[in-house]
Each structure stands twice: as C-alpha cells, then as structure tokens.
Amino acid sequence: MRILVIGSGGREHAIVWALKKSEKVKELFCAPGNAGIASIAECVPIAVNQFDELTSFAKDSSIDLVFVGPDDPLADGIVDAFEAAGIPAFGPNKLAAEIEGSKIFMKDLLKKYNIPTAKYETFTGYEEASAYLREQSAPIVIKADGLAAGKGVTVAATIEEAEAALRSIMVDKVFGEAGNQVVIEEFLEGQEMSILAFVDGETVKPMVPAQDHKPVFDGDKGPNTGGMGTYTPLPHIEQSIIDDAIQNIIIPTAKAMVSEGRPFRGVLFAGLMITKDGPKTIEFNARMGDPETQVVLPRLKTDLVDIVLAAMNGRLADLDIQWSDEAAVCVVAASEGYPGSYPKGRVITGLAEAEAQGALVFHAGTAEKDGDIVTNGGRVLGIVGLGRDIAEARARAYEAVSVIQFEGKQNRTDIAAKALV
C-alpha cells in the first residue's frame, strides 16, 4: 500500500513510525512532515489546510489510504474532501469531528445522553458571561468553544484570573473565531486520564490508557500547553476505574454520535478526570492525542494498518487488538518561552546518541537547515523511554533527555513521578 499521513508533529512522527513497521506498506508519504519524519517517509511540502493540493497529490501518486493526524483539517472536512475525490481517508468526517471542533456541541451531547461531565453554562456574549462569572466561586474553568491548539482552556484559581481569561478570549480574540463562544464549567478535582479508542460507529476498541501533563512547569504549575509529557500504563489507577470510563463514557458517546446521525469513524480521544464520584469527561478529541500517541503506539503489537482497514471496512468488532506489557514514558523537550512566543532555528545535538541508547525520539517541531536539525516549534521533541515498568522507562527517557541539547531547552523533570508513589 501507498499511504499518506497528514500532519507535521510528534503525533504524526509516531503514526508514520508505527505504519512503517507494517509489511503491507510499500511507500509512506507525509504532508508536510518534519525533519524526523523525513528519515522514514517522503515529506511532501503541502500544508494540512490545502485540501485541493492534497487530494491532487493523492490522486497523482496513487495513494491507497490517507491517515489524518491533526484536529484543524478534520474539523474543516478534510476526510469529506478525500472521500469526494475517491480516496479512502481514516478519520471522522466534518459532522463527526464537531465533537472536538465545538466544545459546546460536545457538552450538549453529553448532557442530552446523561454521560458524566462537569456542570457548565455556555455564552455567546462577553457581558453576559462576565456577569455569570462574577456570581461563581473559584477555581473555575474557562474554555474557548473552538479549536485553539490545545491552549484554549484556562483553569482559573481566582475569579480575577477567570475574568482575564474570558476577556482575552471574547474581547481580545487571542484565539480568533474559536473564542466567539465560551464554556464556563465547574472545576473537577482529581487525577487526569486519557483513553484513546479506535471507533467505527458503535464499535469501540480502547487503547491502553495514558496520563498527560498539561502545565508547562514541574508540579503542574504555569500555563497549560499541548502536553509536556505522558506515560502508560497507569499502575496507580485501578482497572475498575478504567473500565468504568470505557463503559459509561466512551461507548455511550460513540452510540450517541450514531443516534445523532454523526457516526464516528477514526480515533476518539477521551480526556477524563477521576473524581470522587467516578470518571467524568473533560473533553473529547477527534484524533490521536499528542503526546499520548508517542507512548501508546510503541505498545501496540497488532499491525496498525490492519486496525485502520478493519475500522474503515466495518470489521473492527472482529479484530482482537494486542498490546505489550511494557511501560513507556515520554518527556517533551520544548523551546524557551513556550507556550508563549519562542525562538526558532536553534541547532539540536545528541539525537543519534539518544537513539543509540534505545530511546525513541519523535520530532514535533524540527526542520533541517544546512545539514543540521534545528528547532522549528514550541514543542520540539517527544523523547520516549521504554522499560519493564514505569521506573525503568522513566529513567531511560530522562537519560536520553540529558544527552539531547539545544539552546533554551526546557522540559519538566517530574513526568510520571506520581506513578512511582
């Protein structure tokens, strides 16, 4: 098969890496890709939002299958565009992708079908939202309705902080049209958990659970990011809680989407909070998580191509998906200033040494310049250690982190620390 992956981040590097292992894959392409992906696939300089150019390339290159990585093109209907051109594409269509594209749609869906989530109110006007906010107590959560590269959520410790977030979203338009509407919801206390699942309509095949670290600094301090590291498995979380989330949140959501005439096909990502009342939904994403993908796919034993084809052909229920027992820990190396503005073009060293140690190094924001690999994004690398347990995987990840260097590198030092207690 000739497969085209859409995207340029660490998630897409991990997807390309996993697809590369399949004997069914003859050629791999990635649009636009990055410097790491270029070592295992042919990168095509077409942006993820250039649907006409992407479909033309796929036709001209006799692409058999497209795997869409990022959220924005899914929300904009890239799967519909490929299917209209007669090219099979793995991912939800535009109607189904709204479960991530609009937080209001997602919250209203969960409310309608009694699926556990935080209490909330939605607003289209700043003054009305501000008045409501002044009647609440902190902590409280402010969310831009639309897509904001994982940065549209503020967990405010004070009402003043919440008001500032609300103003930046609705008045200053820091996220553009994504902030035309907001969700204000109760703060949920507990541990976060991420469960990704392969979905084909009402058929749900959960992947192994992971836990992400969103705040930029150690101890969950500082602003939220797209994710500073993650790990799997979760030895400190009982299997009964994981099963509860699958049975009472993920499967009912897939069925709800079918009932709404928006059957979901692709990867459904549940961001969950384990509260004293059980798991509750924080968010749904319509694609694989980043950096969750970087630890989940290395544990996948079943051929990823077989899973994708089964989902697309309505045979997912018949497939027995196998996972390894090993642990994986991913530490994100980010540019200084991230998640705010950050420099680019800084030379990265130590990549070969880290890989020689056995680490998986997934490129998120890199480019090639004059023979060097340089920084080209906020999150630069996802550095993954594998081991018999979390302690061993974590030690290997941080050993690799220490040998990879670039000016201004920042990373959290406490990824997966909770799993060691």
Short mmCIF file of C-alpha atoms in Angstrom, two decimals:
data_model
loop_
_atom_site.label_atom_id
_atom_site.label_comp_id
_atom_site.label_asym_id
_atom_site.label_seq_id
_atom_site.Cartn_x
_atom_site.Cartn_y
_atom_site.Cartn_z
CA MET A 1 0.00 0.00 0.00
CA ARG A 2 0.94 3.61 -0.57
CA ILE A 3 -0.09 5.65 2.47
CA LEU A 4 -0.19 9.41 3.02
CA VAL A 5 -0.12 10.79 6.58
CA ILE A 6 -1.35 14.35 7.10
CA GLY A 7 0.46 16.48 9.70
CA SER A 8 3.85 17.64 10.92
CA GLY A 9 4.08 16.98 14.66
CA GLY A 10 5.23 14.38 17.13
CA ARG A 11 1.92 12.55 16.83
CA GLU A 12 2.40 12.19 13.09
CA HIS A 13 6.01 11.03 13.52
CA ALA A 14 4.76 8.29 15.84
CA ILE A 15 1.99 7.33 13.38
CA VAL A 16 4.45 7.16 10.47
CA TRP A 17 6.85 5.12 12.65
CA ALA A 18 4.08 2.63 13.52
CA LEU A 19 2.84 2.35 9.92
CA LYS A 20 6.42 1.81 8.72
CA LYS A 21 6.54 -1.47 10.68
CA SER A 22 3.71 -2.97 8.61
CA GLU A 23 4.61 -5.38 5.82
CA LYS A 24 1.56 -4.08 3.95
CA VAL A 25 3.14 -0.64 3.48
CA LYS A 26 5.07 -0.20 0.26
CA GLU A 27 5.59 3.58 0.36
CA LEU A 28 4.96 6.23 3.01
CA PHE A 29 4.39 9.94 2.44
CA CYS A 30 3.76 12.72 4.93
CA ALA A 31 2.41 16.22 4.24
CA PRO A 32 4.09 18.39 5.26
CA GLY A 33 6.12 16.28 7.72
CA ASN A 34 9.21 17.40 9.65
CA ALA A 35 12.93 16.67 9.86
CA GLY A 36 12.42 13.46 11.84
CA ILE A 37 9.65 12.12 9.66
CA ALA A 38 11.85 12.77 6.60
CA SER A 39 14.17 9.96 7.74
CA ILE A 40 11.45 7.30 7.36
CA ALA A 41 8.97 8.74 4.84
CA GLU A 42 8.90 11.08 1.85
CA CYS A 43 7.82 14.52 3.02
CA VAL A 44 5.54 16.48 0.71
CA PRO A 45 5.57 20.31 1.06
CA ILE A 46 1.79 20.76 1.19
CA ALA A 47 0.10 22.35 4.22
CA VAL A 48 -2.63 20.46 6.07
CA ASN A 49 -5.30 23.01 5.05
CA GLN A 50 -4.57 22.85 1.30
CA PHE A 51 -7.26 20.30 0.51
CA ASP A 52 -7.20 20.70 -3.29
CA GLU A 53 -3.44 20.27 -3.46
CA LEU A 54 -3.53 17.29 -1.08
CA THR A 55 -6.26 15.47 -2.98
CA SER A 56 -4.48 16.15 -6.29
CA PHE A 57 -1.23 14.77 -4.89
CA ALA A 58 -3.01 11.69 -3.56
CA LYS A 59 -4.60 11.02 -6.95
CA ASP A 60 -1.40 11.64 -8.91
CA SER A 61 0.62 9.45 -6.52
CA SER A 62 -1.89 6.57 -6.47
CA ILE A 63 -2.34 6.84 -2.70
CA ASP A 64 -4.33 3.89 -1.32
CA LEU A 65 -5.04 5.32 2.12
CA VAL A 66 -4.79 8.66 3.94
CA PHE A 67 -4.30 8.85 7.74
CA VAL A 68 -5.22 12.30 9.08
CA GLY A 69 -3.33 13.40 12.20
CA PRO A 70 -4.30 16.95 13.29
CA ASP A 71 -7.60 18.39 14.53
CA ASP A 72 -7.97 21.51 12.37
CA PRO A 73 -8.22 19.77 8.97
CA LEU A 74 -10.63 17.19 10.41
CA ALA A 75 -12.89 19.94 11.71
CA ASP A 76 -12.69 21.64 8.31
CA GLY A 77 -13.77 18.50 6.45
CA ILE A 78 -10.57 17.02 5.03
CA VAL A 79 -11.96 13.47 5.19
CA ASP A 80 -15.01 14.59 3.20
CA ALA A 81 -12.68 16.15 0.63
CA PHE A 82 -10.64 12.98 0.19
CA GLU A 83 -13.73 10.78 0.01
CA ALA A 84 -15.28 13.09 -2.60
CA ALA A 85 -12.10 12.54 -4.64
CA GLY A 86 -12.45 8.76 -4.26
CA ILE A 87 -9.55 8.35 -1.83
CA PRO A 88 -10.11 6.41 1.42
CA ALA A 89 -9.22 8.53 4.47
CA PHE A 90 -9.04 7.39 8.09
CA GLY A 91 -10.63 9.89 10.44
CA PRO A 92 -14.06 11.32 11.22
CA ASN A 93 -15.94 13.38 8.64
CA LYS A 94 -16.75 17.02 9.34
CA LEU A 95 -20.03 16.29 11.11
CA ALA A 96 -18.44 13.76 13.47
CA ALA A 97 -15.32 15.88 14.06
CA GLU A 98 -17.50 18.55 15.64
CA ILE A 99 -17.18 16.59 18.88
CA GLU A 100 -13.78 18.29 19.12
CA GLY A 101 -14.38 21.32 16.92
CA SER A 102 -17.06 22.71 19.24
CA LYS A 103 -16.89 22.29 22.99
CA ILE A 104 -20.48 23.48 23.20
CA PHE A 105 -21.63 20.71 20.84
CA MET A 106 -19.67 18.17 22.90
CA LYS A 107 -21.04 19.36 26.25
CA ASP A 108 -24.62 19.49 24.97
CA LEU A 109 -24.26 15.97 23.54
CA LEU A 110 -23.06 14.60 26.88
CA LYS A 111 -25.85 16.38 28.74
CA LYS A 112 -28.51 15.04 26.37
CA TYR A 113 -27.33 11.43 26.78
CA ASN A 114 -26.53 11.65 30.53
CA ILE A 115 -22.82 10.99 30.05
CA PRO A 116 -20.75 12.14 33.08
CA THR A 117 -19.13 15.57 32.69
CA ALA A 118 -18.68 18.81 34.64
CA LYS A 119 -21.61 21.18 35.14
CA TYR A 120 -21.44 24.08 32.68
CA GLU A 121 -23.03 27.10 31.03
CA THR A 122 -22.38 28.44 27.53
CA PHE A 123 -22.26 32.06 26.37
CA THR A 124 -22.14 33.96 23.09
CA GLY A 125 -21.69 37.44 24.61
CA TYR A 126 -18.92 38.79 26.84
CA GLU A 127 -21.11 40.89 29.17
CA GLU A 128 -23.47 38.01 29.90
CA ALA A 129 -20.57 35.62 30.51
CA SER A 130 -18.81 38.14 32.76
CA ALA A 131 -21.94 38.71 34.83
CA TYR A 132 -22.41 34.97 35.31
CA LEU A 133 -18.75 34.56 36.24
CA ARG A 134 -18.99 37.17 38.99
CA GLU A 135 -21.66 35.03 40.67
CA GLN A 136 -19.42 31.95 40.77
CA SER A 137 -16.62 30.80 43.04
CA ALA A 138 -13.09 29.71 42.13
CA PRO A 139 -11.42 27.59 40.97
CA ILE A 140 -13.37 27.60 37.74
CA VAL A 141 -12.69 26.65 34.12
CA ILE A 142 -12.98 28.90 31.04
CA LYS A 143 -12.95 27.28 27.58
CA ALA A 144 -13.00 28.79 24.11
CA ASP A 145 -15.63 26.91 22.10
CA GLY A 146 -13.48 26.23 19.02
CA LEU A 147 -10.06 24.78 18.32
CA ALA A 148 -7.12 26.64 19.88
CA ALA A 149 -4.13 24.29 19.50
CA GLY A 150 -4.71 22.85 22.97
CA LYS A 151 -4.37 26.27 24.60
CA GLY A 152 -7.99 27.45 24.74
CA VAL A 153 -8.61 26.27 28.30
CA THR A 154 -7.86 28.21 31.48
CA VAL A 155 -8.17 26.62 34.91
CA ALA A 156 -8.52 29.80 36.95
CA ALA A 157 -7.55 29.83 40.63
CA THR A 158 -9.36 33.13 41.21
CA ILE A 159 -12.34 34.91 39.69
CA GLU A 160 -9.98 37.73 38.65
CA GLU A 161 -7.88 35.25 36.69
CA ALA A 162 -11.05 33.82 35.15
CA GLU A 163 -12.24 37.28 34.11
CA ALA A 164 -8.87 38.00 32.50
CA ALA A 165 -9.09 34.72 30.54
CA LEU A 166 -12.65 35.48 29.49
CA ARG A 167 -11.67 38.93 28.25
CA SER A 168 -8.67 37.62 26.31
CA ILE A 169 -10.88 35.00 24.61
CA MET A 170 -14.02 37.03 23.87
CA VAL A 171 -12.79 40.62 23.65
CA ASP A 172 -9.12 40.45 22.67
CA LYS A 173 -9.82 37.43 20.40
CA VAL A 174 -6.49 35.73 21.16
CA PHE A 175 -7.90 32.57 19.59
CA GLY A 176 -9.76 34.31 16.79
CA GLU A 177 -13.20 32.98 15.91
CA ALA A 178 -12.65 30.00 18.23
CA GLY A 179 -13.49 32.42 21.05
CA ASN A 180 -16.80 33.69 19.68
CA GLN A 181 -18.49 31.44 22.24
CA VAL A 182 -17.26 30.13 25.58
CA VAL A 183 -18.00 27.39 28.05
CA ILE A 184 -17.75 28.17 31.75
CA GLU A 185 -17.70 24.99 33.77
CA GLU A 186 -17.12 23.72 37.27
CA PHE A 187 -13.61 22.74 38.29
CA LEU A 188 -13.21 18.98 38.64
CA GLU A 189 -10.78 17.72 41.25
CA GLY A 190 -8.84 14.50 40.82
CA GLN A 191 -6.37 12.80 38.51
CA GLU A 192 -6.49 13.16 34.74
CA MET A 193 -6.54 10.13 32.48
CA SER A 194 -6.51 9.83 28.70
CA ILE A 195 -8.13 6.93 26.87
CA LEU A 196 -7.87 6.75 23.11
CA ALA A 197 -10.06 4.32 21.21
CA PHE A 198 -10.38 3.05 17.67
CA VAL A 199 -14.03 3.60 16.76
CA ASP A 200 -16.27 2.52 13.90
CA GLY A 201 -19.83 3.64 14.64
CA GLU A 202 -20.91 1.82 17.80
CA THR A 203 -17.82 -0.43 17.84
CA VAL A 204 -15.21 0.81 20.33
CA LYS A 205 -11.75 -0.74 20.76
CA PRO A 206 -9.96 1.09 23.59
CA MET A 207 -6.22 1.59 23.54
CA VAL A 208 -4.08 1.35 26.68
CA PRO A 209 -4.70 4.36 28.98
CA ALA A 210 -2.17 7.16 29.43
CA GLN A 211 -1.74 10.22 31.62
CA ASP A 212 -0.71 13.61 30.22
CA HIS A 213 0.96 16.58 31.93
CA LYS A 214 -0.53 19.81 30.57
CA PRO A 215 1.01 22.67 32.62
CA VAL A 216 4.42 23.80 31.41
CA PHE A 217 6.30 23.65 34.73
CA ASP A 218 7.02 20.99 37.37
CA GLY A 219 4.33 20.41 39.94
CA ASP A 220 1.62 21.28 37.41
CA LYS A 221 2.48 24.96 37.62
CA GLY A 222 2.23 27.60 34.90
CA PRO A 223 0.00 27.89 31.82
CA ASN A 224 -1.47 24.92 30.02
CA THR A 225 0.31 23.57 26.95
CA GLY A 226 -0.42 20.99 24.30
CA GLY A 227 1.23 18.48 26.67
CA MET A 228 4.69 18.31 28.26
CA GLY A 229 4.89 14.56 28.69
CA THR A 230 2.89 11.40 29.20
CA TYR A 231 3.17 7.78 30.25
CA THR A 232 1.48 4.39 30.12
CA PRO A 233 0.37 2.17 31.85
CA LEU A 234 -1.22 3.74 34.94
CA PRO A 235 -0.32 1.38 37.79
CA HIS A 236 -1.77 3.72 40.41
CA ILE A 237 -5.26 3.70 38.83
CA GLU A 238 -7.47 0.66 39.38
CA GLN A 239 -8.64 -1.26 36.32
CA SER A 240 -12.23 -0.92 37.55
CA ILE A 241 -11.98 2.87 37.10
CA ILE A 242 -10.62 2.47 33.58
CA ASP A 243 -13.44 0.02 32.76
CA ASP A 244 -15.98 2.45 34.25
CA ALA A 245 -14.76 5.21 31.91
CA ILE A 246 -14.97 2.94 28.86
CA GLN A 247 -18.41 1.55 29.67
CA ASN A 248 -20.07 4.73 30.93
CA ILE A 249 -18.36 7.45 28.87
CA ILE A 250 -16.63 6.29 25.68
CA ILE A 251 -19.04 3.61 24.45
CA PRO A 252 -22.17 5.70 25.22
CA THR A 253 -20.61 8.67 23.40
CA ALA A 254 -19.95 6.57 20.28
CA LYS A 255 -23.57 5.36 20.40
CA ALA A 256 -24.81 8.93 20.94
CA MET A 257 -22.98 10.09 17.82
CA VAL A 258 -24.69 7.34 15.80
CA SER A 259 -28.06 8.39 17.25
CA GLU A 260 -27.34 11.97 16.22
CA GLY A 261 -26.66 10.92 12.63
CA ARG A 262 -22.94 11.61 13.03
CA PRO A 263 -21.36 8.15 13.24
CA PHE A 264 -17.74 8.45 14.29
CA ARG A 265 -15.02 6.54 12.44
CA GLY A 266 -11.42 7.06 13.43
CA VAL A 267 -9.72 7.63 16.77
CA LEU A 268 -11.82 9.07 19.58
CA PHE A 269 -9.78 10.53 22.43
CA ALA A 270 -11.39 10.95 25.85
CA GLY A 271 -9.76 13.37 28.26
CA LEU A 272 -11.08 12.34 31.67
CA MET A 273 -10.92 13.38 35.32
CA ILE A 274 -11.13 10.71 38.00
CA THR A 275 -13.25 12.44 40.65
CA LYS A 276 -14.58 11.15 43.98
CA ASP A 277 -17.81 10.42 42.08
CA GLY A 278 -16.01 8.42 39.38
CA PRO A 279 -14.63 9.34 35.96
CA LYS A 280 -16.03 12.46 34.28
CA THR A 281 -15.41 13.86 30.80
CA ILE A 282 -13.17 16.91 30.43
CA GLU A 283 -13.03 16.82 26.63
CA PHE A 284 -13.23 14.68 23.54
CA ASN A 285 -10.77 14.91 20.68
CA ALA A 286 -11.48 13.56 17.20
CA ARG A 287 -7.96 12.22 16.61
CA MET A 288 -4.96 10.71 18.36
CA GLY A 289 -3.51 12.73 21.22
CA ASP A 290 -0.17 14.47 21.27
CA PRO A 291 1.95 13.34 23.16
CA GLU A 292 -0.23 10.35 24.15
CA THR A 293 0.29 8.74 20.74
CA GLN A 294 4.05 8.68 21.34
CA VAL A 295 3.67 6.28 24.29
CA VAL A 296 0.58 4.33 23.20
CA LEU A 297 1.70 3.24 19.71
CA PRO A 298 5.03 1.76 20.89
CA ARG A 299 2.94 -0.67 22.99
CA LEU A 300 0.75 -1.70 20.03
CA LYS A 301 1.51 -5.27 18.87
CA THR A 302 -1.24 -5.55 16.24
CA ASP A 303 -0.46 -4.13 12.78
CA LEU A 304 -1.79 -0.55 12.72
CA VAL A 305 -2.70 -0.91 9.04
CA ASP A 306 -4.91 -3.91 9.87
CA ILE A 307 -6.73 -1.86 12.52
CA VAL A 308 -7.30 1.09 10.19
CA LEU A 309 -8.57 -1.11 7.37
CA ALA A 310 -10.89 -3.00 9.75
CA ALA A 311 -12.36 0.26 11.04
CA MET A 312 -12.87 1.62 7.55
CA ASN A 313 -14.48 -1.60 6.29
CA GLY A 314 -16.84 -2.14 9.23
CA ARG A 315 -14.86 -5.11 10.59
CA LEU A 316 -13.39 -3.52 13.72
CA ALA A 317 -15.60 -5.64 16.00
CA ASP A 318 -13.94 -8.80 14.64
CA LEU A 319 -10.38 -7.68 15.36
CA ASP A 320 -8.51 -8.69 18.52
CA ILE A 321 -6.06 -5.86 19.20
CA GLN A 322 -2.98 -6.84 21.20
CA TRP A 323 -0.78 -4.65 23.44
CA SER A 324 2.61 -5.24 25.06
CA ASP A 325 3.04 -5.21 28.84
CA GLU A 326 5.99 -2.79 28.75
CA ALA A 327 5.83 0.77 30.04
CA ALA A 328 6.53 3.93 28.04
CA VAL A 329 7.34 7.43 29.29
CA CYS A 330 7.53 10.47 27.01
CA VAL A 331 9.24 13.72 28.04
CA VAL A 332 8.71 16.73 25.80
CA ALA A 333 11.69 18.99 25.13
CA ALA A 334 10.32 22.45 24.36
CA SER A 335 11.66 25.80 23.24
CA GLU A 336 12.19 28.54 25.80
CA GLY A 337 9.14 30.77 26.02
CA TYR A 338 6.67 28.03 25.10
CA PRO A 339 3.63 28.09 25.34
CA GLY A 340 4.13 31.78 24.55
CA SER A 341 6.35 33.10 21.77
CA TYR A 342 9.58 31.21 21.22
CA PRO A 343 12.71 31.33 19.02
CA LYS A 344 13.35 29.00 16.09
CA GLY A 345 16.42 27.74 14.26
CA ARG A 346 18.49 26.56 17.22
CA VAL A 347 20.74 23.59 16.45
CA ILE A 348 19.83 20.30 18.17
CA THR A 349 22.60 17.90 19.20
CA GLY A 350 22.62 14.43 20.74
CA LEU A 351 19.81 12.90 18.67
CA ALA A 352 21.86 9.95 17.41
CA GLU A 353 23.30 9.33 20.88
CA ALA A 354 19.82 9.23 22.45
CA GLU A 355 18.56 6.78 19.84
CA ALA A 356 21.69 4.65 20.28
CA GLN A 357 20.72 4.33 23.95
CA GLY A 358 17.41 2.81 22.85
CA ALA A 359 15.18 5.87 23.19
CA LEU A 360 12.52 6.69 20.63
CA VAL A 361 12.88 10.32 19.58
CA PHE A 362 9.76 11.68 17.90
CA HIS A 363 10.19 15.06 16.24
CA ALA A 364 7.42 17.58 16.90
CA GLY A 365 8.81 20.96 15.84
CA THR A 366 12.03 20.46 13.88
CA ALA A 367 13.47 21.37 10.49
CA GLU A 368 16.65 20.66 8.54
CA LYS A 369 18.96 23.61 7.85
CA ASP A 370 22.46 23.45 6.33
CA GLY A 371 22.82 19.83 7.35
CA ASP A 372 21.73 20.42 10.95
CA ILE A 373 18.45 19.55 12.69
CA VAL A 374 17.10 22.78 14.21
CA THR A 375 14.16 23.81 16.37
CA ASN A 376 11.06 24.88 14.46
CA GLY A 377 8.26 24.87 17.02
CA GLY A 378 7.23 25.24 20.65
CA ARG A 379 7.27 21.55 21.42
CA VAL A 380 10.42 20.34 19.70
CA LEU A 381 10.84 16.64 20.56
CA GLY A 382 8.99 13.85 22.33
CA ILE A 383 11.65 11.63 23.92
CA VAL A 384 10.35 8.17 24.84
CA GLY A 385 11.89 5.59 27.12
CA LEU A 386 10.61 2.00 27.22
CA GLY A 387 11.02 -0.45 30.08
CA ARG A 388 9.59 -3.30 32.15
CA ASP A 389 7.87 -0.77 34.41
CA ILE A 390 7.37 2.98 34.76
CA ALA A 391 10.55 3.42 36.82
CA GLU A 392 12.76 1.82 34.16
CA ALA A 393 11.03 3.58 31.26
CA ARG A 394 11.24 6.91 33.06
CA ALA A 395 14.95 6.52 33.83
CA ARG A 396 15.66 5.73 30.18
CA ALA A 397 13.60 8.68 28.96
CA TYR A 398 15.40 11.16 31.20
CA GLU A 399 18.80 9.68 30.36
CA ALA A 400 18.05 10.42 26.70
CA VAL A 401 16.72 13.87 27.55
CA SER A 402 20.05 14.69 29.20
CA VAL A 403 22.09 13.96 26.05
CA ILE A 404 19.85 15.96 23.70
CA GLN A 405 20.68 19.66 23.80
CA PHE A 406 19.68 22.92 22.17
CA GLU A 407 19.88 26.48 23.41
CA GLY A 408 16.96 27.34 25.70
CA LYS A 409 15.70 23.75 26.02
CA GLN A 410 13.05 23.36 28.69
CA ASN A 411 11.41 20.20 29.98
CA ARG A 412 9.55 19.05 33.04
CA THR A 413 11.51 16.85 35.43
CA ASP A 414 8.52 15.18 37.10
CA ILE A 415 6.84 13.33 34.22
CA ALA A 416 5.30 10.07 35.57
CA ALA A 417 6.51 10.81 39.12
CA LYS A 418 3.01 10.17 40.51
CA ALA A 419 3.09 6.65 39.10
CA LEU A 420 6.13 5.82 41.26
CA VAL A 421 4.38 6.55 44.57
#
